[in-house]
PDB file of C-alpha atoms in Angstrom:
ATOM      1  CA  MET A 233      12.449  -4.422   5.344  1.00 52.00           C
ATOM      2  CA  THR A 234       8.697  -5.685   4.054  1.00 68.00           C
ATOM      3  CA  GLN A 235       8.684  -6.015   0.891  1.00 87.00           C
ATOM      4  CA  LYS A 236       5.541  -4.045  -0.231  1.00 94.00           C
ATOM      5  CA  PRO A 237       2.477  -6.145  -1.580  1.00 97.00           C
ATOM      6  CA  THR A 238       1.268  -6.139  -5.502  1.00 98.00           C
ATOM      7  CA  LEU A 239      -1.963  -4.512  -5.952  1.00 98.00           C
ATOM      8  CA  GLY A 240      -4.751  -4.420  -8.471  1.00 98.00           C
ATOM      9  CA  TYR A 241      -7.489  -1.999  -8.659  1.00 98.00           C
ATOM     10  CA  ILE A 242     -10.555  -2.453 -11.300  1.00 98.00           C
ATOM     11  CA  GLY A 243     -12.743   0.026 -12.146  1.00 97.00           C
ATOM     12  CA  THR A 244     -11.100   3.164 -12.577  1.00 96.00           C
ATOM     13  CA  GLY A 245     -13.735   5.536 -12.724  1.00 93.00           C
ATOM     14  CA  LEU A 246     -14.679   9.018 -11.093  1.00 89.00           C
ATOM     15  CA  MET A 247     -13.429   7.738  -7.581  1.00 94.00           C
ATOM     16  CA  GLY A 248     -11.338   4.816  -8.894  1.00 96.00           C
ATOM     17  CA  LEU A 249      -8.635   6.837 -11.023  1.00 97.00           C
ATOM     18  CA  PRO A 250      -7.560   8.896  -8.277  1.00 97.00           C
ATOM     19  CA  MET A 251      -7.661   6.745  -5.327  1.00 98.00           C
ATOM     20  CA  SER A 252      -5.704   4.245  -7.743  1.00 98.00           C
ATOM     21  CA  ALA A 253      -3.265   7.385  -9.052  1.00 97.00           C
ATOM     22  CA  ARG A 254      -2.034   7.787  -4.906  1.00 98.00           C
ATOM     23  CA  LEU A 255      -1.376   4.038  -4.782  1.00 98.00           C
ATOM     24  CA  LEU A 256       1.113   4.898  -7.924  1.00 97.00           C
ATOM     25  CA  ALA A 257       2.301   7.844  -6.116  1.00 97.00           C
ATOM     26  CA  ALA A 258       3.372   5.383  -2.906  1.00 97.00           C
ATOM     27  CA  GLY A 259       5.439   3.536  -4.882  1.00 97.00           C
ATOM     28  CA  TYR A 260       3.456   0.692  -5.119  1.00 98.00           C
ATOM     29  CA  ASP A 261       3.200  -1.755  -8.068  1.00 97.00           C
ATOM     30  CA  LEU A 262      -0.371  -2.031  -9.642  1.00 98.00           C
ATOM     31  CA  THR A 263      -2.173  -3.581 -12.173  1.00 98.00           C
ATOM     32  CA  VAL A 264      -5.711  -2.073 -13.208  1.00 98.00           C
ATOM     33  CA  TRP A 265      -8.240  -2.454 -15.215  1.00 98.00           C
ATOM     34  CA  ASN A 266     -11.646  -1.534 -16.455  1.00 97.00           C
ATOM     35  CA  ARG A 267     -14.117  -1.739 -18.687  1.00 93.00           C
ATOM     36  CA  THR A 268     -13.812   0.860 -20.933  1.00 94.00           C
ATOM     37  CA  ALA A 269      -9.981   0.097 -21.450  1.00 93.00           C
ATOM     38  CA  ALA A 270      -9.483   4.206 -22.413  1.00 94.00           C
ATOM     39  CA  LYS A 271     -10.438   4.581 -18.374  1.00 94.00           C
ATOM     40  CA  ALA A 272      -7.813   3.315 -17.145  1.00 96.00           C
ATOM     41  CA  GLN A 273      -5.161   4.490 -19.357  1.00 96.00           C
ATOM     42  CA  PRO A 274      -3.918   7.680 -17.712  1.00 96.00           C
ATOM     43  CA  LEU A 275      -2.716   5.218 -14.569  1.00 97.00           C
ATOM     44  CA  VAL A 276      -0.548   3.590 -17.686  1.00 96.00           C
ATOM     45  CA  ASP A 277       0.428   6.292 -18.495  1.00 96.00           C
ATOM     46  CA  LYS A 278       1.488   6.724 -15.074  1.00 96.00           C
ATOM     47  CA  GLY A 279       3.032   3.131 -14.547  1.00 96.00           C
ATOM     48  CA  ALA A 280       0.597   0.871 -14.033  1.00 97.00           C
ATOM     49  CA  THR A 281       0.089  -1.865 -15.994  1.00 97.00           C
ATOM     50  CA  MET A 282      -2.648  -2.764 -17.794  1.00 98.00           C
ATOM     51  CA  GLY A 283      -4.338  -6.302 -17.301  1.00 97.00           C
ATOM     52  CA  GLU A 284      -5.959  -8.239 -19.750  1.00 97.00           C
ATOM     53  CA  ASN A 285      -9.134  -8.734 -17.182  1.00 98.00           C
ATOM     54  CA  PRO A 286      -9.684  -9.208 -13.747  1.00 98.00           C
ATOM     55  CA  ALA A 287      -8.711 -12.727 -13.665  1.00 98.00           C
ATOM     56  CA  ASP A 288      -5.439 -11.174 -14.901  1.00 98.00           C
ATOM     57  CA  VAL A 289      -5.163  -8.752 -12.325  1.00 98.00           C
ATOM     58  CA  ALA A 290      -5.995 -10.596  -9.675  1.00 98.00           C
ATOM     59  CA  SER A 291      -3.350 -13.501 -10.782  1.00 98.00           C
ATOM     60  CA  LYS A 292      -0.385 -10.686 -10.429  1.00 97.00           C
ATOM     61  CA  SER A 293      -1.963  -9.609  -7.148  1.00 98.00           C
ATOM     62  CA  ASP A 294      -1.707  -9.889  -3.360  1.00 98.00           C
ATOM     63  CA  ILE A 295      -4.444  -6.952  -2.662  1.00 98.00           C
ATOM     64  CA  VAL A 296      -7.052  -6.613  -5.300  1.00 98.00           C
ATOM     65  CA  PHE A 297      -9.326  -3.307  -4.782  1.00 98.00           C
ATOM     66  CA  LEU A 298     -12.513  -3.308  -6.454  1.00 98.00           C
ATOM     67  CA  CYS A 299     -14.631   0.036  -7.118  1.00 97.00           C
ATOM     68  CA  LEU A 300     -17.641  -0.897  -9.220  1.00 96.00           C
ATOM     69  CA  THR A 301     -21.214   0.945  -9.813  1.00 89.00           C
ATOM     70  CA  ASP A 302     -23.403  -1.803  -8.335  1.00 91.00           C
ATOM     71  CA  THR A 303     -23.745  -5.582  -7.436  1.00 93.00           C
ATOM     72  CA  LYS A 304     -23.936  -6.874 -10.554  1.00 94.00           C
ATOM     73  CA  ALA A 305     -21.211  -5.285 -11.933  1.00 96.00           C
ATOM     74  CA  VAL A 306     -19.164  -7.102  -8.333  1.00 97.00           C
ATOM     75  CA  GLN A 307     -20.290 -10.260  -9.590  1.00 97.00           C
ATOM     76  CA  GLU A 308     -19.729 -10.101 -12.848  1.00 97.00           C
ATOM     77  CA  SER A 309     -15.847  -8.760 -12.044  1.00 98.00           C
ATOM     78  CA  VAL A 310     -15.517 -11.286  -9.245  1.00 98.00           C
ATOM     79  CA  PHE A 311     -17.003 -14.573 -10.335  1.00 98.00           C
ATOM     80  CA  GLY A 312     -18.353 -13.952 -14.451  1.00 97.00           C
ATOM     81  CA  GLU A 313     -16.436 -15.149 -16.964  1.00 96.00           C
ATOM     82  CA  ASN A 314     -11.900 -14.325 -16.390  1.00 97.00           C
ATOM     83  CA  GLY A 315     -13.276 -12.895 -12.949  1.00 98.00           C
ATOM     84  CA  VAL A 316     -11.113 -11.959  -9.803  1.00 98.00           C
ATOM     85  CA  ALA A 317     -12.085 -15.487  -8.440  1.00 98.00           C
ATOM     86  CA  SER A 318     -10.472 -17.727 -11.475  1.00 97.00           C
ATOM     87  CA  GLY A 319      -7.009 -15.780 -11.012  1.00 97.00           C
ATOM     88  CA  ALA A 320      -7.179 -15.017  -7.446  1.00 97.00           C
ATOM     89  CA  ARG A 321      -3.819 -16.171  -5.495  1.00 95.00           C
ATOM     90  CA  LYS A 322      -4.518 -18.496  -2.702  1.00 95.00           C
ATOM     91  CA  GLY A 323      -3.909 -16.012   0.438  1.00 96.00           C
ATOM     92  CA  SER A 324      -4.532 -12.883  -0.972  1.00 98.00           C
ATOM     93  CA  ILE A 325      -7.267 -10.007  -0.143  1.00 98.00           C
ATOM     94  CA  LEU A 326     -10.163  -8.632  -2.015  1.00 98.00           C
ATOM     95  CA  VAL A 327     -11.312  -5.163  -0.948  1.00 98.00           C
ATOM     96  CA  ASP A 328     -14.737  -3.624  -2.073  1.00 98.00           C
ATOM     97  CA  PHE A 329     -15.033   0.179  -2.002  1.00 98.00           C
ATOM     98  CA  SER A 330     -18.483  -0.320  -4.177  1.00 96.00           C
ATOM     99  CA  SER A 331     -21.754   0.590  -2.115  1.00 93.00           C
ATOM    100  CA  ILE A 332     -23.855  -3.041  -2.568  1.00 94.00           C
ATOM    101  CA  GLN A 333     -26.123  -4.483  -0.333  1.00 93.00           C
ATOM    102  CA  PRO A 334     -24.839  -6.047   3.007  1.00 95.00           C
ATOM    103  CA  ASP A 335     -26.771  -9.568   2.374  1.00 95.00           C
ATOM    104  CA  ALA A 336     -24.942  -9.753  -1.214  1.00 96.00           C
ATOM    105  CA  SER A 337     -21.769  -9.286   0.041  1.00 97.00           C
ATOM    106  CA  ARG A 338     -21.421 -11.365   2.464  1.00 97.00           C
ATOM    107  CA  GLU A 339     -22.502 -13.852   0.357  1.00 98.00           C
ATOM    108  CA  MET A 340     -20.045 -13.412  -2.237  1.00 98.00           C
ATOM    109  CA  ALA A 341     -17.409 -12.986   0.766  1.00 98.00           C
ATOM    110  CA  GLU A 342     -18.046 -16.826   1.022  1.00 98.00           C
ATOM    111  CA  ARG A 343     -18.148 -17.924  -1.611  1.00 98.00           C
ATOM    112  CA  LEU A 344     -15.095 -16.167  -3.005  1.00 98.00           C
ATOM    113  CA  LYS A 345     -13.723 -18.548   0.291  1.00 98.00           C
ATOM    114  CA  ALA A 346     -14.601 -21.505  -0.846  1.00 97.00           C
ATOM    115  CA  GLU A 347     -13.813 -21.105  -4.254  1.00 96.00           C
ATOM    116  CA  ALA A 348     -10.718 -19.003  -4.505  1.00 97.00           C
ATOM    117  CA  GLY A 349      -9.332 -19.229  -0.778  1.00 97.00           C
ATOM    118  CA  MET A 350      -9.406 -15.189  -0.409  1.00 98.00           C
ATOM    119  CA  ASP A 351     -10.056 -13.030   1.503  1.00 98.00           C
ATOM    120  CA  TRP A 352     -13.055 -10.451   1.526  1.00 98.00           C
ATOM    121  CA  ILE A 353     -13.436  -6.825   3.006  1.00 98.00           C
ATOM    122  CA  ASP A 354     -16.516  -4.833   2.074  1.00 98.00           C
ATOM    123  CA  ALA A 355     -14.895  -1.017   2.366  1.00 98.00           C
ATOM    124  CA  PRO A 356     -17.145   1.545   0.848  1.00 97.00           C
ATOM    125  CA  VAL A 357     -16.270   4.883   0.689  1.00 96.00           C
ATOM    126  CA  SER A 358     -17.372   8.242   1.485  1.00 93.00           C
ATOM    127  CA  GLY A 359     -15.850  11.629   0.517  1.00 90.00           C
ATOM    128  CA  GLY A 360     -17.066  12.058  -3.102  1.00 88.00           C
ATOM    129  CA  VAL A 361     -13.912  12.672  -5.703  1.00 88.00           C
ATOM    130  CA  PRO A 362     -12.557  15.870  -3.353  1.00 89.00           C
ATOM    131  CA  GLY A 363     -11.790  13.061  -0.778  1.00 93.00           C
ATOM    132  CA  ALA A 364     -10.477  10.596  -3.774  1.00 95.00           C
ATOM    133  CA  GLU A 365      -7.951  12.959  -4.931  1.00 96.00           C
ATOM    134  CA  ALA A 366      -7.015  14.408  -1.557  1.00 96.00           C
ATOM    135  CA  GLY A 367      -6.684  11.258   0.213  1.00 97.00           C
ATOM    136  CA  THR A 368      -9.161  12.287   2.888  1.00 97.00           C
ATOM    137  CA  LEU A 369     -11.372   9.653   2.382  1.00 97.00           C
ATOM    138  CA  ALA A 370     -13.084   8.022   5.239  1.00 97.00           C
ATOM    139  CA  ILE A 371     -13.862   3.878   4.518  1.00 98.00           C
ATOM    140  CA  MET A 372     -16.137   1.956   6.465  1.00 98.00           C
ATOM    141  CA  ALA A 373     -15.448  -1.963   6.572  1.00 98.00           C
ATOM    142  CA  GLY A 374     -16.553  -5.605   7.053  1.00 98.00           C
ATOM    143  CA  GLY A 375     -14.408  -8.951   7.041  1.00 98.00           C
ATOM    144  CA  ASP A 376     -11.905 -10.759   9.482  1.00 97.00           C
ATOM    145  CA  GLN A 377      -9.687  -8.894  11.653  1.00 98.00           C
ATOM    146  CA  ALA A 378      -6.541 -10.071  10.334  1.00 98.00           C
ATOM    147  CA  ALA A 379      -7.209  -9.215   6.906  1.00 98.00           C
ATOM    148  CA  PHE A 380      -8.376  -6.024   7.879  1.00 98.00           C
ATOM    149  CA  ASP A 381      -4.933  -5.548   9.620  1.00 98.00           C
ATOM    150  CA  ARG A 382      -2.809  -6.856   6.392  1.00 98.00           C
ATOM    151  CA  VAL A 383      -4.649  -4.060   4.594  1.00 98.00           C
ATOM    152  CA  GLU A 384      -4.992  -1.041   6.656  1.00 98.00           C
ATOM    153  CA  ASP A 385      -1.405   0.677   5.561  1.00 98.00           C
ATOM    154  CA  VAL A 386      -2.289   0.182   2.029  1.00 98.00           C
ATOM    155  CA  VAL A 387      -5.861   1.369   1.932  1.00 98.00           C
ATOM    156  CA  LEU A 388      -4.465   4.289   4.461  1.00 98.00           C
ATOM    157  CA  LYS A 389      -2.435   5.669   1.534  1.00 98.00           C
ATOM    158  CA  MET A 390      -5.630   6.517   0.539  1.00 98.00           C
ATOM    159  CA  ALA A 391      -7.866   7.290   2.842  1.00 98.00           C
ATOM    160  CA  ALA A 392      -7.565   9.717   6.144  1.00 98.00           C
ATOM    161  CA  ARG A 393     -10.015   7.098   8.265  1.00 97.00           C
ATOM    162  CA  PHE A 394     -10.106   3.016   7.797  1.00 98.00           C
ATOM    163  CA  THR A 395     -12.357   1.585  10.441  1.00 98.00           C
ATOM    164  CA  LEU A 396     -13.237  -2.114  10.943  1.00 98.00           C
ATOM    165  CA  MET A 397     -17.226  -2.190  12.011  1.00 98.00           C
ATOM    166  CA  GLY A 398     -17.622  -6.107  12.178  1.00 98.00           C
ATOM    167  CA  PRO A 399     -17.776  -9.040  10.401  1.00 98.00           C
ATOM    168  CA  SER A 400     -19.164  -9.051   6.386  1.00 98.00           C
ATOM    169  CA  GLY A 401     -21.475  -6.627   5.653  1.00 97.00           C
ATOM    170  CA  ALA A 402     -20.992  -4.516   8.049  1.00 98.00           C
ATOM    171  CA  GLY A 403     -19.305  -2.019   6.166  1.00 98.00           C
ATOM    172  CA  GLN A 404     -22.110  -2.428   3.566  1.00 97.00           C
ATOM    173  CA  THR A 405     -24.657  -1.594   6.501  1.00 98.00           C
ATOM    174  CA  THR A 406     -22.594   1.771   7.952  1.00 98.00           C
ATOM    175  CA  LYS A 407     -22.198   2.845   4.110  1.00 97.00           C
ATOM    176  CA  LEU A 408     -25.841   2.684   4.101  1.00 97.00           C
ATOM    177  CA  CYS A 409     -26.379   4.762   7.816  1.00 97.00           C
ATOM    178  CA  ASN A 410     -24.226   7.319   5.555  1.00 95.00           C
ATOM    179  CA  GLN A 411     -26.126   7.795   2.481  1.00 96.00           C
ATOM    180  CA  VAL A 412     -28.869   8.367   5.384  1.00 97.00           C
ATOM    181  CA  ILE A 413     -27.416  11.167   6.170  1.00 97.00           C
ATOM    182  CA  VAL A 414     -26.194  12.672   3.506  1.00 96.00           C
ATOM    183  CA  GLY A 415     -28.967  11.991   0.569  1.00 97.00           C
ATOM    184  CA  CYS A 416     -31.320  13.611   3.379  1.00 98.00           C
ATOM    185  CA  THR A 417     -28.938  16.375   3.955  1.00 98.00           C
ATOM    186  CA  MET A 418     -28.865  17.518  -0.292  1.00 98.00           C
ATOM    187  CA  ALA A 419     -32.574  17.406  -0.320  1.00 98.00           C
ATOM    188  CA  VAL A 420     -32.385  19.570   3.137  1.00 98.00           C
ATOM    189  CA  LEU A 421     -30.065  21.756   1.675  1.00 98.00           C
ATOM    190  CA  ALA A 422     -31.883  22.109  -2.042  1.00 98.00           C
ATOM    191  CA  GLU A 423     -34.594  23.312   0.542  1.00 98.00           C
ATOM    192  CA  ALA A 424     -33.295  24.990   2.426  1.00 98.00           C
ATOM    193  CA  ALA A 425     -31.209  27.170  -0.641  1.00 98.00           C
ATOM    194  CA  ARG A 426     -34.629  27.635  -2.639  1.00 97.00           C
ATOM    195  CA  LEU A 427     -36.501  29.320   0.393  1.00 98.00           C
ATOM    196  CA  ALA A 428     -34.164  31.915   0.840  1.00 98.00           C
ATOM    197  CA  THR A 429     -33.603  32.385  -2.627  1.00 97.00           C
ATOM    198  CA  ASN A 430     -37.872  32.805  -3.280  1.00 96.00           C
ATOM    199  CA  ALA A 431     -37.544  34.929  -0.133  1.00 98.00           C
ATOM    200  CA  GLY A 432     -35.115  37.239  -1.201  1.00 97.00           C
ATOM    201  CA  VAL A 433     -32.136  35.833   0.337  1.00 97.00           C
ATOM    202  CA  ASP A 434     -28.366  35.951  -0.918  1.00 97.00           C
ATOM    203  CA  ALA A 435     -28.346  32.140  -0.919  1.00 97.00           C
ATOM    204  CA  THR A 436     -25.206  31.639  -1.743  1.00 96.00           C
ATOM    205  CA  ARG A 437     -23.873  33.986   2.069  1.00 97.00           C
ATOM    206  CA  LEU A 438     -25.785  31.164   4.483  1.00 98.00           C
ATOM    207  CA  PRO A 439     -22.504  28.983   4.273  1.00 98.00           C
ATOM    208  CA  GLU A 440     -20.497  32.272   6.025  1.00 98.00           C
ATOM    209  CA  ALA A 441     -23.733  33.061   7.694  1.00 98.00           C
ATOM    210  CA  LEU A 442     -23.937  29.845   9.827  1.00 98.00           C
ATOM    211  CA  ALA A 443     -20.864  28.504   9.686  1.00 98.00           C
ATOM    212  CA  GLY A 444     -19.800  27.402  13.517  1.00 98.00           C
ATOM    213  CA  GLY A 445     -23.636  27.454  15.008  1.00 98.00           C
ATOM    214  CA  PHE A 446     -25.553  24.016  14.668  1.00 98.00           C
ATOM    215  CA  ALA A 447     -26.526  23.976  11.138  1.00 97.00           C
ATOM    216  CA  ASP A 448     -22.808  24.341  10.148  1.00 98.00           C
ATOM    217  CA  SER A 449     -21.214  21.419   8.287  1.00 96.00           C
ATOM    218  CA  LYS A 450     -19.020  20.181   5.600  1.00 93.00           C
ATOM    219  CA  PRO A 451     -22.675  19.598   3.446  1.00 95.00           C
ATOM    220  CA  LEU A 452     -23.413  22.861   3.820  1.00 97.00           C
ATOM    221  CA  GLN A 453     -20.015  24.090   2.719  1.00 97.00           C
ATOM    222  CA  ILE A 454     -19.685  22.135   0.039  1.00 94.00           C
ATOM    223  CA  PHE A 455     -22.985  20.918  -1.334  1.00 96.00           C
ATOM    224  CA  LEU A 456     -25.139  24.613  -0.948  1.00 97.00           C
ATOM    225  CA  PRO A 457     -22.817  26.834  -3.083  1.00 97.00           C
ATOM    226  CA  ARG A 458     -22.624  24.442  -6.098  1.00 96.00           C
ATOM    227  CA  MET A 459     -26.598  23.816  -5.939  1.00 97.00           C
ATOM    228  CA  ILE A 460     -26.867  27.433  -5.949  1.00 96.00           C
ATOM    229  CA  ASN A 461     -24.278  28.081  -8.226  1.00 95.00           C
ATOM    230  CA  ALA A 462     -25.140  25.487 -11.075  1.00 94.00           C
ATOM    231  CA  GLN A 463     -21.370  23.856 -10.985  1.00 94.00           C
ATOM    232  CA  HIS A 464     -21.590  20.096 -11.769  1.00 92.00           C
ATOM    233  CA  GLU A 465     -19.214  19.124 -13.555  1.00 87.00           C
ATOM    234  CA  PRO A 466     -17.125  17.333 -12.514  1.00 84.00           C
ATOM    235  CA  PRO A 467     -20.220  15.883 -10.828  1.00 84.00           C
ATOM    236  CA  LEU A 468     -19.410  15.196  -7.262  1.00 82.00           C
ATOM    237  CA  GLY A 469     -21.825  11.747  -7.599  1.00 85.00           C
ATOM    238  CA  HIS A 470     -24.457  10.865  -9.499  1.00 90.00           C
ATOM    239  CA  VAL A 471     -28.215  10.680  -9.174  1.00 95.00           C
ATOM    240  CA  TYR A 472     -28.186   6.730 -10.490  1.00 93.00           C
ATOM    241  CA  THR A 473     -25.245   6.411  -7.121  1.00 91.00           C
ATOM    242  CA  MET A 474     -27.622   8.062  -4.344  1.00 95.00           C
ATOM    243  CA  LEU A 475     -30.565   6.137  -5.319  1.00 96.00           C
ATOM    244  CA  LYS A 476     -29.624   3.218  -5.599  1.00 93.00           C
ATOM    245  CA  ASP A 477     -28.559   3.729  -1.853  1.00 94.00           C
ATOM    246  CA  LEU A 478     -30.845   5.096  -0.794  1.00 97.00           C
ATOM    247  CA  ASP A 479     -33.168   1.921  -2.215  1.00 96.00           C
ATOM    248  CA  SER A 480     -31.031   0.065  -0.664  1.00 95.00           C
ATOM    249  CA  VAL A 481     -31.814   1.801   3.361  1.00 97.00           C
ATOM    250  CA  CYS A 482     -35.074   1.311   2.475  1.00 97.00           C
ATOM    251  CA  ASP A 483     -34.995  -2.084   1.329  1.00 95.00           C
ATOM    252  CA  LEU A 484     -32.523  -3.216   4.869  1.00 95.00           C
ATOM    253  CA  ALA A 485     -34.722  -1.020   6.731  1.00 97.00           C
ATOM    254  CA  ARG A 486     -37.469  -3.260   5.821  1.00 96.00           C
ATOM    255  CA  SER A 487     -35.632  -6.481   7.000  1.00 94.00           C
ATOM    256  CA  CYS A 488     -35.172  -5.299  10.276  1.00 95.00           C
ATOM    257  CA  THR A 489     -38.317  -3.423  10.979  1.00 97.00           C
ATOM    258  CA  SER A 490     -36.816  -0.081  11.001  1.00 97.00           C
ATOM    259  CA  PRO A 491     -38.874   3.382  10.020  1.00 98.00           C
ATOM    260  CA  VAL A 492     -36.725   5.461   7.808  1.00 98.00           C
ATOM    261  CA  PRO A 493     -39.249   8.112   6.260  1.00 98.00           C
ATOM    262  CA  PHE A 494     -36.875  11.032   5.564  1.00 98.00           C
ATOM    263  CA  THR A 495     -34.541   8.729   3.482  1.00 98.00           C
ATOM    264  CA  ALA A 496     -38.138   7.160   1.457  1.00 98.00           C
ATOM    265  CA  MET A 497     -39.214  10.997   1.067  1.00 98.00           C
ATOM    266  CA  ALA A 498     -35.144  11.518  -0.784  1.00 98.00           C
ATOM    267  CA  ALA A 499     -35.865   8.717  -2.296  1.00 98.00           C
ATOM    268  CA  GLU A 500     -38.521  10.237  -4.329  1.00 98.00           C
ATOM    269  CA  GLN A 501     -36.752  13.234  -4.898  1.00 98.00           C
ATOM    270  CA  PHE A 502     -33.830  11.845  -6.645  1.00 98.00           C
ATOM    271  CA  ARG A 503     -36.312   9.343  -8.514  1.00 98.00           C
ATOM    272  CA  LEU A 504     -37.698  12.576  -9.566  1.00 97.00           C
ATOM    273  CA  LEU A 505     -34.722  13.574 -10.643  1.00 97.00           C
ATOM    274  CA  SER A 506     -33.402  10.991 -12.059  1.00 97.00           C
ATOM    275  CA  VAL A 507     -36.405  10.871 -14.872  1.00 96.00           C
ATOM    276  CA  ARG A 508     -35.713  14.966 -15.207  1.00 95.00           C
ATOM    277  CA  GLY A 509     -32.016  14.711 -14.863  1.00 94.00           C
ATOM    278  CA  GLY A 510     -30.642  11.639 -16.691  1.00 95.00           C
ATOM    279  CA  ASP A 511     -28.983   8.841 -14.912  1.00 93.00           C
ATOM    280  CA  GLU A 512     -25.971  10.379 -15.269  1.00 93.00           C
ATOM    281  CA  ALA A 513     -27.084  14.398 -13.531  1.00 95.00           C
ATOM    282  CA  ASP A 514     -24.767  14.822 -10.823  1.00 95.00           C
ATOM    283  CA  ALA A 515     -27.137  14.732  -7.710  1.00 96.00           C
ATOM    284  CA  LEU A 516     -26.747  17.993  -6.485  1.00 97.00           C
ATOM    285  CA  GLU A 517     -28.940  19.179  -9.147  1.00 97.00           C
ATOM    286  CA  ILE A 518     -31.856  18.089  -6.689  1.00 97.00           C
ATOM    287  CA  TYR A 519     -32.162  21.562  -6.222  1.00 97.00           C
ATOM    288  CA  LYS A 520     -33.452  22.476  -9.804  1.00 96.00           C
ATOM    289  CA  LEU A 521     -36.411  20.219  -8.722  1.00 96.00           C
ATOM    290  CA  SER A 522     -37.681  23.461  -6.638  1.00 94.00           C
ATOM    291  CA  GLY A 523     -37.290  25.972  -8.893  1.00 90.00           C
ATOM    292  CA  ALA A 524     -37.372  26.914 -12.890  1.00 77.00           C
ATOM    293  CA  SER A 525     -33.828  25.795 -13.757  1.00 64.00           C
ATOM    294  CA  LYS A 526     -34.157  23.498 -16.826  1.00 71.00           C
ATOM    295  CA  PHE A 527     -31.952  20.745 -16.913  1.00 73.00           C
TER     296      PHE A 527
END
């Protein structure tokens, strides 16, 4: 019988907490760490071990998962004082669920391999908190095929789909494509819902009326009712995260001469939402921008 790998998880926030909980439920030995320790305590209560720092987590783990806010946070956790690189086991694997820029991911992967002998899989996720809780996430990956094969079974305890899209950075690029679709769809759904409301139609019935037609989609069925009913707790995703990703799309598009006019317009709407509602606002509060609702 093959022995289960020991696991580490760094970053137990909105997504990391339910994803880690699924690993514990699957019977894995899990060490966790979060900058704010209280956010990792529920996992310790379920049987996880609290790590002293990222280096300590890495020293105890065959596979280390990261789920952090941005490139800066990833760099600090991996290469900062007491970071993953200083405690990594040679031959172990880091799987980064964070959404960061593809170039940064490639550069850090090369550095980690050179300094610590640790492989890096960039593996941003889509599906939000509900998907993390249900284990139905879609995860798109970049990296070495052999390393991907070694982590696939474990990752599929947290996801319905785990797809290797190419070499290092390919997962992050695919996630940016995903965010083009999701971010623009949020803006379009807000526009359609406001039009219905202002024209005297019950916007809450749009998902029912459009189900099965060309306009139907998971975002229509999930996002639009939350917009109309001002259901923002818990948030499906913070505006800061969406804006960061859409700005990264625009950066990538400039580097490869790819026009992204709709993404650029959506980014500016989310930037306005950030100013009015704060970085921690639910991204679906974009609907409020076109109405009289107060933040």
